[in-house]
XYZ file of C-alpha atoms in Angstrom:
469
model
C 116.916 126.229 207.727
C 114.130 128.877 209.062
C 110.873 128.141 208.906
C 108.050 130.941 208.777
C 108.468 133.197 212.158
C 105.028 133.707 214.392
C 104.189 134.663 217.675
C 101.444 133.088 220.167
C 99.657 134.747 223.029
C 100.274 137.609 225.446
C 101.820 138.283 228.612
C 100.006 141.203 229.113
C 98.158 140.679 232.565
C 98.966 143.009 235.442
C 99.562 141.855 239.026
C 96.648 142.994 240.454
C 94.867 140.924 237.326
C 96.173 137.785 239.698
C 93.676 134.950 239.548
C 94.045 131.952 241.991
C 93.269 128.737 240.720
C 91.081 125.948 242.766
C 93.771 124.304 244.639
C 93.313 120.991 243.021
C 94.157 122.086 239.823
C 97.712 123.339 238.036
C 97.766 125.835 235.265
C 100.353 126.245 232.686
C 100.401 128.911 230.486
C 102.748 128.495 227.578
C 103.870 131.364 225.253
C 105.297 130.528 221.508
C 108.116 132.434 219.887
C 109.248 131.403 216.582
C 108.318 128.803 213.739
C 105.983 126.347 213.270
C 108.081 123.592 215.073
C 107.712 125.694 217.913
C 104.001 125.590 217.867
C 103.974 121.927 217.483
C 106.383 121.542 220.548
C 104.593 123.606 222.478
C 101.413 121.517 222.073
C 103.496 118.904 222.642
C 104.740 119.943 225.623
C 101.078 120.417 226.807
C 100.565 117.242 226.096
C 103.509 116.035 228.274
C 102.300 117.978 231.543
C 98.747 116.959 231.845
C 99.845 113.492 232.760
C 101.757 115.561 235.635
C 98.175 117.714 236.357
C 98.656 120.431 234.713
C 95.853 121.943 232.653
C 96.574 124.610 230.102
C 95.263 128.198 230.778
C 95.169 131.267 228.009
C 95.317 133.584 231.168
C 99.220 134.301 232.803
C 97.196 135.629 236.117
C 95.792 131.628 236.676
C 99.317 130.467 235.784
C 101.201 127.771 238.073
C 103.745 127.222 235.565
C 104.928 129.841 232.893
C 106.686 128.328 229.786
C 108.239 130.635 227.190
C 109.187 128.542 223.979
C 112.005 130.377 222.472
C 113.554 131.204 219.180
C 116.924 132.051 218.543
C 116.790 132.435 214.654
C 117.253 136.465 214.979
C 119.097 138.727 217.768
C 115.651 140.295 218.364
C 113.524 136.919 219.314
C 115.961 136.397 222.099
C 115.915 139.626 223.397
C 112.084 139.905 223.249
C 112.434 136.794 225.737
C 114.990 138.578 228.560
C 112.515 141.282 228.249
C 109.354 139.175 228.378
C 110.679 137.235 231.897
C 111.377 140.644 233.421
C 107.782 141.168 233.191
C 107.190 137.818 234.358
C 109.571 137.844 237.404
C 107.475 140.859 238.835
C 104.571 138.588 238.114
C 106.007 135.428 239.909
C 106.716 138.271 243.074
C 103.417 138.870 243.282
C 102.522 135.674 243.884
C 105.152 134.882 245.933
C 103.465 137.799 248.551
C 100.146 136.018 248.050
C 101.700 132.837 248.968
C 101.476 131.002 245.868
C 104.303 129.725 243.810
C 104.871 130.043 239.886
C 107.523 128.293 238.454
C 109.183 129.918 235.475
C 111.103 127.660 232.597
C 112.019 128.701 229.246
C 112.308 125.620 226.744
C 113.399 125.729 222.823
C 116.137 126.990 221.375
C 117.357 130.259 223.000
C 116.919 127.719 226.225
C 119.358 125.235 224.475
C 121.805 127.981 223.221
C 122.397 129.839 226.089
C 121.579 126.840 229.024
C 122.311 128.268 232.837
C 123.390 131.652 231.260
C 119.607 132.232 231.398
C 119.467 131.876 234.921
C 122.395 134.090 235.859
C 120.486 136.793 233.581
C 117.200 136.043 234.913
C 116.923 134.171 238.853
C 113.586 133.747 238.555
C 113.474 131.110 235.935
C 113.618 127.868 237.359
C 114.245 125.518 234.645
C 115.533 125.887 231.254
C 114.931 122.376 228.979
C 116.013 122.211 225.487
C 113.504 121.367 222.364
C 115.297 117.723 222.115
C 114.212 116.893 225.730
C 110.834 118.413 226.722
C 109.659 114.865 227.038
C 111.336 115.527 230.326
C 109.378 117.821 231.513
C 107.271 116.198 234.424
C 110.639 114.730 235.926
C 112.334 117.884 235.767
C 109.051 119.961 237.082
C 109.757 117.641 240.338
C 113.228 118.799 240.976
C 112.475 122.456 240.139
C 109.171 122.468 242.784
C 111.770 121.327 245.700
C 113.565 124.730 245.145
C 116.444 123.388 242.480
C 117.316 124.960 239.423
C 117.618 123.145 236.065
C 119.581 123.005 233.122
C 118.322 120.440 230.628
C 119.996 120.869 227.119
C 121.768 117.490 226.270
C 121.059 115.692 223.296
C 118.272 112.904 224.531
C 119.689 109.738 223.234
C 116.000 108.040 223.295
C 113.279 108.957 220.766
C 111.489 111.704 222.358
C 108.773 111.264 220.087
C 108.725 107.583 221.191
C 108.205 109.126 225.402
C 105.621 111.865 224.509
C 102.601 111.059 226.226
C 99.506 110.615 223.451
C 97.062 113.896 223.724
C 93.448 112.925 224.087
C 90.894 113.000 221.674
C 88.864 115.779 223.171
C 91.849 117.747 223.147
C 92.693 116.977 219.537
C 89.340 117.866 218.102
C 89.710 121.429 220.604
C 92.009 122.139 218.626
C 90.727 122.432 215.188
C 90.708 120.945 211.400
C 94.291 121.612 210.664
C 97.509 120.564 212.422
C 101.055 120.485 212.302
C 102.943 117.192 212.202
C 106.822 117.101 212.809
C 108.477 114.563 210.501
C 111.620 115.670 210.811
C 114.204 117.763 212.895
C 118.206 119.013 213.111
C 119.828 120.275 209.992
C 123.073 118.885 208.789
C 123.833 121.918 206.019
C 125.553 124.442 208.012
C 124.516 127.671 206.716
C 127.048 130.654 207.801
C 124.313 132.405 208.522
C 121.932 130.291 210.777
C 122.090 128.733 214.630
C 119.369 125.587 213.569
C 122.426 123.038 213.410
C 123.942 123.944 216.970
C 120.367 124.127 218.654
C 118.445 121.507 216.928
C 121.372 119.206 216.468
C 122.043 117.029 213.209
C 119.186 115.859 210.949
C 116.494 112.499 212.734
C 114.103 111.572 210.648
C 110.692 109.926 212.640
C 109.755 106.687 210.912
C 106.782 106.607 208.484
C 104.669 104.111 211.376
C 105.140 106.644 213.619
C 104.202 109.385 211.228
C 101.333 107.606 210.192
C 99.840 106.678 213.473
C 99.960 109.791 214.436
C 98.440 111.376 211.298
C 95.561 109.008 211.665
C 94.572 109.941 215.317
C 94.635 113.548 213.975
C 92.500 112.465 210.815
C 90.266 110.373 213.618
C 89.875 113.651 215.866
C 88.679 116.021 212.583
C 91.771 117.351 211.035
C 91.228 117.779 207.367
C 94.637 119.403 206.673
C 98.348 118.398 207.730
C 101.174 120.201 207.473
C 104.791 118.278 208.069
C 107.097 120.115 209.640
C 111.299 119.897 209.508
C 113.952 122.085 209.910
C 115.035 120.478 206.583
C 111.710 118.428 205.738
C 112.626 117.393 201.952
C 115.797 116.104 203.613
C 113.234 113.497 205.435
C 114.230 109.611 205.130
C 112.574 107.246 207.503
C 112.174 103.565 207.492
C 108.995 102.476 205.949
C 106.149 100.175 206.631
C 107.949 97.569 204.207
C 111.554 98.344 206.207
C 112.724 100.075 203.151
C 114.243 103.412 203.415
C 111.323 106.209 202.151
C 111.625 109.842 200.732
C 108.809 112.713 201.673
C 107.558 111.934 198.088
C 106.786 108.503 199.116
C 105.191 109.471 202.427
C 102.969 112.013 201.165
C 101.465 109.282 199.021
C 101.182 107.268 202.180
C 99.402 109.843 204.381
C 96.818 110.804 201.300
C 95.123 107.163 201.946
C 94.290 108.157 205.637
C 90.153 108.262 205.483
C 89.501 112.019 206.370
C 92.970 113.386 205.461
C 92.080 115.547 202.760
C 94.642 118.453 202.152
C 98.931 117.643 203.159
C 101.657 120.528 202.932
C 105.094 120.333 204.081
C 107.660 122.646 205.215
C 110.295 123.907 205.212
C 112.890 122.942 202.070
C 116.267 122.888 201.068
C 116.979 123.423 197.143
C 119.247 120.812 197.782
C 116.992 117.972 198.431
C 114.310 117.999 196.022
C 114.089 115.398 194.164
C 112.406 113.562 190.858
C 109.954 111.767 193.989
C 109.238 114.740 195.263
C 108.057 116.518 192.351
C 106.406 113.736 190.871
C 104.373 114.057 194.135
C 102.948 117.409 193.152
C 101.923 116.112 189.976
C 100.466 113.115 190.763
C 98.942 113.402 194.190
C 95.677 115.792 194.589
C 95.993 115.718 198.407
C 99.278 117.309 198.117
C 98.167 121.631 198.290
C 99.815 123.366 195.183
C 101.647 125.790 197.520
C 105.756 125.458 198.106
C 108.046 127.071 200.923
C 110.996 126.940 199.073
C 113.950 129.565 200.624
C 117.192 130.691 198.031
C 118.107 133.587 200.639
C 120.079 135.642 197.900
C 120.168 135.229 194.592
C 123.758 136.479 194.230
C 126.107 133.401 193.847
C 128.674 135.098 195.739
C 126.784 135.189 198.560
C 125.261 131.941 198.324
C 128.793 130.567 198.524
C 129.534 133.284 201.109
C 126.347 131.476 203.132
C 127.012 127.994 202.001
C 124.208 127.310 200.582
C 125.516 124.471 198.379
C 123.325 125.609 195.115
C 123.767 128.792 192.818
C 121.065 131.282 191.859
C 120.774 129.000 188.331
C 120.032 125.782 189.641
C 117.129 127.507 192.086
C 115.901 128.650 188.899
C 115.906 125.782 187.093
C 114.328 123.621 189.869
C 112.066 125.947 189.872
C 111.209 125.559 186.305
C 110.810 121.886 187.039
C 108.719 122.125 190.051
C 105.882 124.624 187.757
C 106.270 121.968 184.585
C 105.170 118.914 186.858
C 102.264 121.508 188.798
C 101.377 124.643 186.705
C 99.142 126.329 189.364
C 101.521 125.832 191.910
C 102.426 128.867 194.164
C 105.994 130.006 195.487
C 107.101 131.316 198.893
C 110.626 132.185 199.921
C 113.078 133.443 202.262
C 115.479 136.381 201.623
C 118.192 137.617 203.638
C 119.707 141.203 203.394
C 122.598 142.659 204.215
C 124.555 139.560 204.579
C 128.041 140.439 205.013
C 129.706 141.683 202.330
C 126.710 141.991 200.315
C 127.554 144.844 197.412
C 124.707 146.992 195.626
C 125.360 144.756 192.620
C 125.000 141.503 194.927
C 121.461 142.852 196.186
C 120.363 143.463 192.669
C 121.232 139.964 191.516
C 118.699 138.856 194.428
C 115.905 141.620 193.086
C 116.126 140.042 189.666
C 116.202 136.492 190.933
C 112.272 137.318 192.230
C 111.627 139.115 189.200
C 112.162 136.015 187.784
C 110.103 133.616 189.564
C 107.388 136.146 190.976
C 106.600 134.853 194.567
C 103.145 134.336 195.807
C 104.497 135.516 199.192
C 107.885 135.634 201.155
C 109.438 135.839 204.032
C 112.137 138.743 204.060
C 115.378 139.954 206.989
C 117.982 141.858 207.610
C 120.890 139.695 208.507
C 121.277 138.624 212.139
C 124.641 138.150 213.405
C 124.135 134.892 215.543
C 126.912 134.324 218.239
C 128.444 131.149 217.291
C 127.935 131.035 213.255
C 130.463 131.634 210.979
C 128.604 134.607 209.562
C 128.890 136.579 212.755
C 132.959 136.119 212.760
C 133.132 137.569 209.195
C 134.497 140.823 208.250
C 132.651 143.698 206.050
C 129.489 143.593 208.132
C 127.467 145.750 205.872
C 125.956 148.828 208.151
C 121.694 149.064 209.457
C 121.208 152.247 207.384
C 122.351 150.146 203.889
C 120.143 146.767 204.682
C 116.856 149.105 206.030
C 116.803 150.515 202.670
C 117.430 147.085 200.873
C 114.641 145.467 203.408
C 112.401 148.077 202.072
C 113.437 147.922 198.316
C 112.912 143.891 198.855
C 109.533 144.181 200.495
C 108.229 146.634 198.475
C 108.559 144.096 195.366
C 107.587 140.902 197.095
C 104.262 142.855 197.969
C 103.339 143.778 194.344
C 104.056 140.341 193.728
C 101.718 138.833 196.314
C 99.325 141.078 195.874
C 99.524 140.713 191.517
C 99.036 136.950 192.808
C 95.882 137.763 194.929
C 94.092 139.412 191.946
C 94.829 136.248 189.699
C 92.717 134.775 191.811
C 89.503 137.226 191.229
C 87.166 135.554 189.437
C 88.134 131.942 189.626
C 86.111 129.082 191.806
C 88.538 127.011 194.100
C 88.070 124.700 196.627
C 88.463 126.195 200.490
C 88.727 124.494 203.627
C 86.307 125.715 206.465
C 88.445 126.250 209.133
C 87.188 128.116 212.460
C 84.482 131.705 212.770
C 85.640 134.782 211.707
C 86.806 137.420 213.790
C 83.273 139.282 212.527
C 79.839 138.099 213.126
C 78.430 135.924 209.899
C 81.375 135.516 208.736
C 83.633 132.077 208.549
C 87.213 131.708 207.373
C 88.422 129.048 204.788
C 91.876 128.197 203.869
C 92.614 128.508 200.285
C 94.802 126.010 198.460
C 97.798 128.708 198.314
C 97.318 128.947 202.168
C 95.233 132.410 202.110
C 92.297 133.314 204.513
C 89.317 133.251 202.448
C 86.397 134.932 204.282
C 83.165 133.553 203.476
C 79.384 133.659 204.964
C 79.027 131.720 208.161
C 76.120 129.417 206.186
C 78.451 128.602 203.211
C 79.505 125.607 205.224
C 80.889 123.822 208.785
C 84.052 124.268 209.906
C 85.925 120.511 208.466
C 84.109 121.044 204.976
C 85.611 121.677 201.789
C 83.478 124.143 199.576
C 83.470 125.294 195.917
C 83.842 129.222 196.553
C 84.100 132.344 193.913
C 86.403 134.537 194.606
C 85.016 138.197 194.475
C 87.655 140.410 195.721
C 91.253 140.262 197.929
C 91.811 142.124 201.097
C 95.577 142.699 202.110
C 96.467 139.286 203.556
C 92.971 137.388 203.021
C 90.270 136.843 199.886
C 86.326 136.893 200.300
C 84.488 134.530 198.532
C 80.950 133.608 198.026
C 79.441 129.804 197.632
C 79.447 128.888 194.090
């Protein structure tokens, strides 16, 4: 399964930009390729090295330690991080002259794909760790600062979660009103098309004490808003408080009686796996954001069988009928592949009239990605760049209208928003709607933690502006 792609922070300082740190003091600076998970990992991974003195740092030029936290979803997020550690190796040769050392690792998936092949591509990383054993790092940070290099990709038999040090408070409430939460990781479907299963392993579900003890230090720290994360996170099943076995439904329920936990989302889903619970949830539970991240990929059953998908176009459609007759304001996202191989003209159109008919509030859409090691890359009638550009843009073109159609609903109406951090102008704060849109209001509306009855007076292209009802 692929969760929503982003990118965090820049590598863009020159040499001369070099800035030496006190000597007491190591600097990490960690860069974030890929999903959410990522993002939580990465944090995570923070967490893990300032119990080995390390202090993070936004600035590469301070940086005693640089961490790239890879993705390996597409052919172009791994080679955006061979390029990215060219610029970092002159980087680490600067130093070197000044007499400082930088230690280079690159963690997450491209690091658990491709193991010491990194290395013979690029000398100048040091350690390459997996995103099942980053609770490794300190030990493995020893071995790498007395000049060996590391490969760190098995499978950790132990809990990681279980050996990640505990972040502290201070550092919690740094880091705003809304978190990520991972809940569950590995996928066990096997999609021709996607690498998750051979770099995140099979499905492990954390169990709900876990999840909850964790959700209420968040909650204790400020976070208003949680969003679990999985590679499959409907597919979820952890042992409960009463030793039973729980679904997500049941643990959303749980996590909405944490004092301060106002808003919960989770992401992302499988078709496959979700069930009555589930859906009952979104009726039933106010906590529980009227927003769903729910991929189909195609909407050609050809294909779908083609990418073993394990559902046809029709029963996506009539779960989604379902899912908007337990929670009528409830907003769809998806993900769409194009140019999977094989695809015809008349396959692609199937997948245009599948969104026709369930008119996204947003989506995530690709050209297919051969991935070296997935069935999909090993199949025959690989349909050319030329034919899936135009498709892409075909696709796009009608999931915009949609979003924006979506946007415009909203004109008008007075909805709750989340206060979440300053705006990037002065007087201005942004909220987070309950469809997960920026909503810009004035800086006096309310704090950053509140939730506020705004009006909605007009949409930008990604964002709404409100005023305080």
């Amino acid at each position: 399964m692929e969760l929503n792609t982003i990118e965090r922070d820049d590598l863009g300082a020159a040499a001369e930009d070099l800035v030496v740190p006190p000597a007491a003091t190591r600097k990490v600076f960690v860069k974030t390729y890929g999903c959410q998970m990522n993002v939580y990992d990465s944090q995570r991974m923070t967490d893990a090295l300032a119990i080995d003195g390390y202090a993070a740092t936004d600035a590469i030029g301070e940086a005693d330690l640089v961490l790239l936290n890879t993705c390996h979803i597409r052919e172009k997020a791994a080679e955006k991080v061979y390029s990215e550690l060219g610029r970092v190796r002159e980087l680490k040769a600067e130093r070197a002259k000044a007499g400082r050392e930088m230690l280079v690792g690159v963690a997450g998936c491209v690091a658990q794909a491709e193991g010491a092949e990194i290395i013979r591509r690029s000398p100048a990383v040091d350690l390459v760790i997996g995103p099942q054993t980053y609770h490794r790092l300190p030990a493995v940070l020893a071995k790498a600062r007395s000049g060996e290099k590391i490969v760190e990709t098995d499978y950790a038999v132990e809990d990681k979660f279980e050996h990640l040090p505990q972040p502290k408070r201070a550092e919690l409430i740094r880091r705003g009103v809304t978190a990520f939460l991972t809940v569950q990781e590995g996928c066990d479907k096997f999609c021709t098309f996607c690498v998750v299963p051979y770099t995140r392993g099979s499905e492990v579900s954390r169990p709900v004490a876990q999840i909850v003890a964790e959700a209420e230090r968040l909650a204790d720290a400020g976070v208003r808003e949680v969003t679990l994360l999985g590679q499959n996170v409907n597919a979820w099943h952890g042992r409960g408080e009463d030793s039973e076995e729980w679904g997500l439904g049941r643990l959303l329920f749980r996590l909405a009686e944490i004092p301060g936990l106002a808003r919960l989302r989770y992401t992302t889903s499988h078709p496959r796996d979700m069930d009555d619970e589930l859906i009952a949830a979104h009726r039933d539970l106010p906590a529980l954001m009227p927003y769903l991240h729910l991929p189909v990929q195609s909407g050609s059953d050809r294909i779908l069988r083609a990418m073993n998908r394990r559902h046809m176009a029709k029963d996506y459609l009539t779960l989604i009928d379902r899912i908007r007759a337990a929670r009528n304001d409830i907003a769809l996202s998806g993900d769409f592949i194009v140019g999977f191989p094989g695809e015809t003209e008349a396959d692609f159109e199937a997948t245009m009239q599948l969104v026709e008919d369930v008119n996204y509030a947003s989506a995530f859409s690709f050209k297919y990605s051969p991935r070296p090691g997935t069935p999909g890359a090993e199949m025959n009638d690989q349909v050319p760049e030329a034919v899936k550009d135009e498709r892409l843009q075909r696709l796009q073109a009608l999931l915009l209208k949609q979003q924006q159609h979506f946007g415009a609903s909203l004109v008008g109406r007075t909805i709750d928003t989340l206060v979440e951090k300053p705006g990037r102008q002065a007087g201005q704060k942004v909220g987070r709607s309950p469809w997960l849109q920026p909503v810009i209001v004035d800086e006096k509306a309310g704090e950053i933690g509140d939730i506020i009855q705004v009006r909605i007076t007009k949409t930008g292209y990604n964002s709404l502006f409100a005023e305080l009802a």
